[in-house]
PDB file of C-alpha atoms in Angstrom:
ATOM      1  CA  MET A 958     -39.070  63.361  -7.387  1.00  0.00           C
ATOM      2  CA  ASP A 959     -37.462  64.859  -4.320  1.00  0.00           C
ATOM      3  CA  ARG A 960     -36.691  68.456  -5.310  1.00  0.00           C
ATOM      4  CA  VAL A 961     -34.401  69.020  -2.308  1.00  0.00           C
ATOM      5  CA  ALA A 962     -32.241  66.019  -3.244  1.00  0.00           C
ATOM      6  CA  PHE A 963     -32.212  67.184  -6.860  1.00  0.00           C
ATOM      7  CA  ASP A 964     -30.981  70.634  -5.812  1.00  0.00           C
ATOM      8  CA  GLU A 965     -28.313  69.037  -3.630  1.00  0.00           C
ATOM      9  CA  ILE A 966     -26.843  67.299  -6.692  1.00  0.00           C
ATOM     10  CA  PHE A 967     -25.942  70.648  -8.219  1.00  0.00           C
ATOM     11  CA  LYS A 968     -24.712  72.057  -4.906  1.00  0.00           C
ATOM     12  CA  MET A 969     -22.433  69.079  -4.227  1.00  0.00           C
ATOM     13  CA  TYR A 970     -21.171  68.165  -7.688  1.00  0.00           C
ATOM     14  CA  GLY A 971     -21.861  71.057 -10.031  1.00  0.00           C
ATOM     15  CA  ASP A 972     -21.354  74.776 -10.202  1.00  0.00           C
ATOM     16  CA  PRO A 973     -23.789  76.205  -7.602  1.00  0.00           C
ATOM     17  CA  ILE A 974     -23.797  79.672  -9.157  1.00  0.00           C
ATOM     18  CA  GLU A 975     -24.439  78.657 -12.780  1.00  0.00           C
ATOM     19  CA  GLU A 976     -26.336  75.497 -11.735  1.00  0.00           C
ATOM     20  CA  THR A 977     -24.586  73.368 -14.362  1.00  0.00           C
ATOM     21  CA  LEU A 978     -22.769  70.029 -14.574  1.00  0.00           C
ATOM     22  CA  THR A 979     -19.808  69.266 -16.812  1.00  0.00           C
ATOM     23  CA  LEU A 980     -19.030  65.744 -18.035  1.00  0.00           C
ATOM     24  CA  GLN A 981     -16.369  65.310 -15.350  1.00  0.00           C
ATOM     25  CA  GLN A 982     -18.780  66.438 -12.627  1.00  0.00           C
ATOM     26  CA  THR A 983     -21.448  64.084 -13.996  1.00  0.00           C
ATOM     27  CA  LEU A 984     -19.022  61.146 -13.876  1.00  0.00           C
ATOM     28  CA  THR A 985     -17.995  62.088 -10.333  1.00  0.00           C
ATOM     29  CA  LEU A 986     -21.672  62.158  -9.332  1.00  0.00           C
ATOM     30  CA  TRP A 987     -22.185  58.694 -10.807  1.00  0.00           C
ATOM     31  CA  ARG A 988     -19.016  57.283  -9.233  1.00  0.00           C
ATOM     32  CA  ASN A 989     -19.912  58.554  -5.755  1.00  0.00           C
ATOM     33  CA  ASN A 990     -23.498  57.257  -5.895  1.00  0.00           C
ATOM     34  CA  HIS A 991     -23.265  53.839  -7.540  1.00  0.00           C
ATOM     35  CA  ASP A 992     -23.879  50.521  -5.791  1.00  0.00           C
ATOM     36  CA  LEU A 993     -21.091  47.966  -6.150  1.00  0.00           C
ATOM     37  CA  TYR A 994     -23.470  45.050  -5.596  1.00  0.00           C
ATOM     38  CA  ASP A 995     -25.819  46.107  -8.413  1.00  0.00           C
ATOM     39  CA  ILE A 996     -23.597  45.809 -11.471  1.00  0.00           C
ATOM     40  CA  PHE A 997     -26.393  45.914 -14.048  1.00  0.00           C
ATOM     41  CA  GLY A 998     -28.106  48.897 -12.405  1.00  0.00           C
ATOM     42  CA  THR A 999     -24.805  50.713 -12.026  1.00  0.00           C
ATOM     43  CA  TRP A1000     -24.059  50.556 -15.755  1.00  0.00           C
ATOM     44  CA  LEU A1001     -27.631  51.473 -16.687  1.00  0.00           C
ATOM     45  CA  ASN A1002     -27.384  54.471 -14.382  1.00  0.00           C
ATOM     46  CA  LEU A1003     -24.142  55.518 -16.082  1.00  0.00           C
ATOM     47  CA  GLY A1004     -25.831  55.231 -19.472  1.00  0.00           C
ATOM     48  CA  LYS A1005     -28.744  57.322 -18.261  1.00  0.00           C
ATOM     49  CA  TRP A1006     -26.509  60.134 -17.000  1.00  0.00           C
ATOM     50  CA  LEU A1007     -24.313  60.078 -20.114  1.00  0.00           C
ATOM     51  CA  ALA A1008     -27.338  60.138 -22.421  1.00  0.00           C
ATOM     52  CA  ALA A1009     -28.792  63.076 -20.501  1.00  0.00           C
ATOM     53  CA  TRP A1010     -25.485  64.937 -20.700  1.00  0.00           C
ATOM     54  CA  VAL A1011     -25.123  64.311 -24.458  1.00  0.00           C
ATOM     55  CA  VAL A1012     -28.669  65.522 -25.146  1.00  0.00           C
ATOM     56  CA  LEU A1013     -28.595  68.531 -22.826  1.00  0.00           C
ATOM     57  CA  LYS A1014     -25.048  69.873 -23.051  1.00  0.00           C
ATOM     58  CA  ASP A1015     -24.609  73.333 -24.496  1.00  0.00           C
ATOM     59  CA  ASP A1016     -21.713  74.694 -26.552  1.00  0.00           C
ATOM     60  CA  SER A1017     -19.518  74.992 -23.465  1.00  0.00           C
ATOM     61  CA  GLY A1018     -20.098  71.330 -22.521  1.00  0.00           C
ATOM     62  CA  LYS A1019     -22.314  72.021 -19.526  1.00  0.00           C
ATOM     63  CA  MET A1020     -25.697  70.550 -18.649  1.00  0.00           C
ATOM     64  CA  ARG A1021     -28.046  73.097 -17.069  1.00  0.00           C
ATOM     65  CA  LYS A1022     -30.192  72.284 -14.075  1.00  0.00           C
ATOM     66  CA  ASP A1023     -33.392  73.620 -15.668  1.00  0.00           C
ATOM     67  CA  ASP A1024     -32.889  71.498 -18.767  1.00  0.00           C
ATOM     68  CA  LEU A1025     -32.334  68.359 -16.689  1.00  0.00           C
ATOM     69  CA  LEU A1026     -35.461  69.086 -14.667  1.00  0.00           C
ATOM     70  CA  ASP A1027     -37.410  69.584 -17.908  1.00  0.00           C
ATOM     71  CA  LEU A1028     -36.037  66.285 -19.229  1.00  0.00           C
ATOM     72  CA  ILE A1029     -37.188  64.470 -16.097  1.00  0.00           C
ATOM     73  CA  ASP A1030     -40.730  65.868 -16.152  1.00  0.00           C
ATOM     74  CA  GLY A1031     -41.066  65.568 -19.951  1.00  0.00           C
ATOM     75  CA  SER A1032     -41.476  69.236 -20.840  1.00  0.00           C
ATOM     76  CA  TYR A1033     -38.072  69.291 -22.581  1.00  0.00           C
ATOM     77  CA  PHE A1034     -39.465  67.211 -25.436  1.00  0.00           C
ATOM     78  CA  HIS A1035     -42.387  69.591 -25.928  1.00  0.00           C
ATOM     79  CA  ARG A1036     -40.007  72.544 -26.033  1.00  0.00           C
ATOM     80  CA  VAL A1037     -37.733  70.872 -28.621  1.00  0.00           C
ATOM     81  CA  PHE A1038     -40.701  69.737 -30.723  1.00  0.00           C
ATOM     82  CA  SER A1039     -42.208  73.246 -30.676  1.00  0.00           C
ATOM     83  CA  ALA A1040     -38.903  74.787 -31.754  1.00  0.00           C
ATOM     84  CA  GLU A1041     -38.484  72.244 -34.561  1.00  0.00           C
ATOM     85  CA  ALA A1042     -42.075  72.785 -35.706  1.00  0.00           C
ATOM     86  CA  ALA A1043     -41.558  76.556 -35.784  1.00  0.00           C
ATOM     87  CA  ILE A1044     -38.439  76.143 -37.921  1.00  0.00           C
ATOM     88  CA  LYS A1045     -40.203  73.751 -40.259  1.00  0.00           C
ATOM     89  CA  ARG A1046     -43.214  76.083 -40.592  1.00  0.00           C
ATOM     90  CA  SER A1047     -41.017  79.051 -41.411  1.00  0.00           C
ATOM     91  CA  SER A1048     -38.983  77.193 -44.029  1.00  0.00           C
ATOM     92  CA  THR A1049     -41.808  75.559 -45.987  1.00  0.00           C
ATOM     93  CA  PRO A1050     -43.867  77.743 -48.282  1.00  0.00           C
ATOM     94  CA  LEU A1051     -47.598  77.935 -47.809  1.00  0.00           C
ATOM     95  CA  TRP A1052     -48.113  76.951 -51.422  1.00  0.00           C
ATOM     96  CA  SER A1053     -46.005  75.399 -54.120  1.00  0.00           C
ATOM     97  CA  PRO A1054     -46.679  75.617 -57.822  1.00  0.00           C
ATOM     98  CA  ILE A1055     -47.400  72.396 -59.618  1.00  0.00           C
ATOM     99  CA  ARG A1056     -45.277  72.023 -62.710  1.00  0.00           C
ATOM    100  CA  LEU A1057     -45.994  69.485 -65.369  1.00  0.00           C
TER     101      LEU A1057
END
């Protein structure tokens, strides 16, 4: 992955200070970078960006740059799994009585 090109996405289309993308900014990014002659690839690319935005958006509807980078390199899934495992460990008792 070209890190310079990735950083340029957030400078051109997103909020450069917060390093976030809203849904409208994500759609603008897709619209300005799609290929008219590749119809199938264009729609798959839209689905990829929309899926990333749905998974990564926060309460304010913004997708953070760090989260998107983690999603691309795979570390986002480890972070979510670790958080879920910690919640599950804290909510299940270490023992449960057996009642007949």
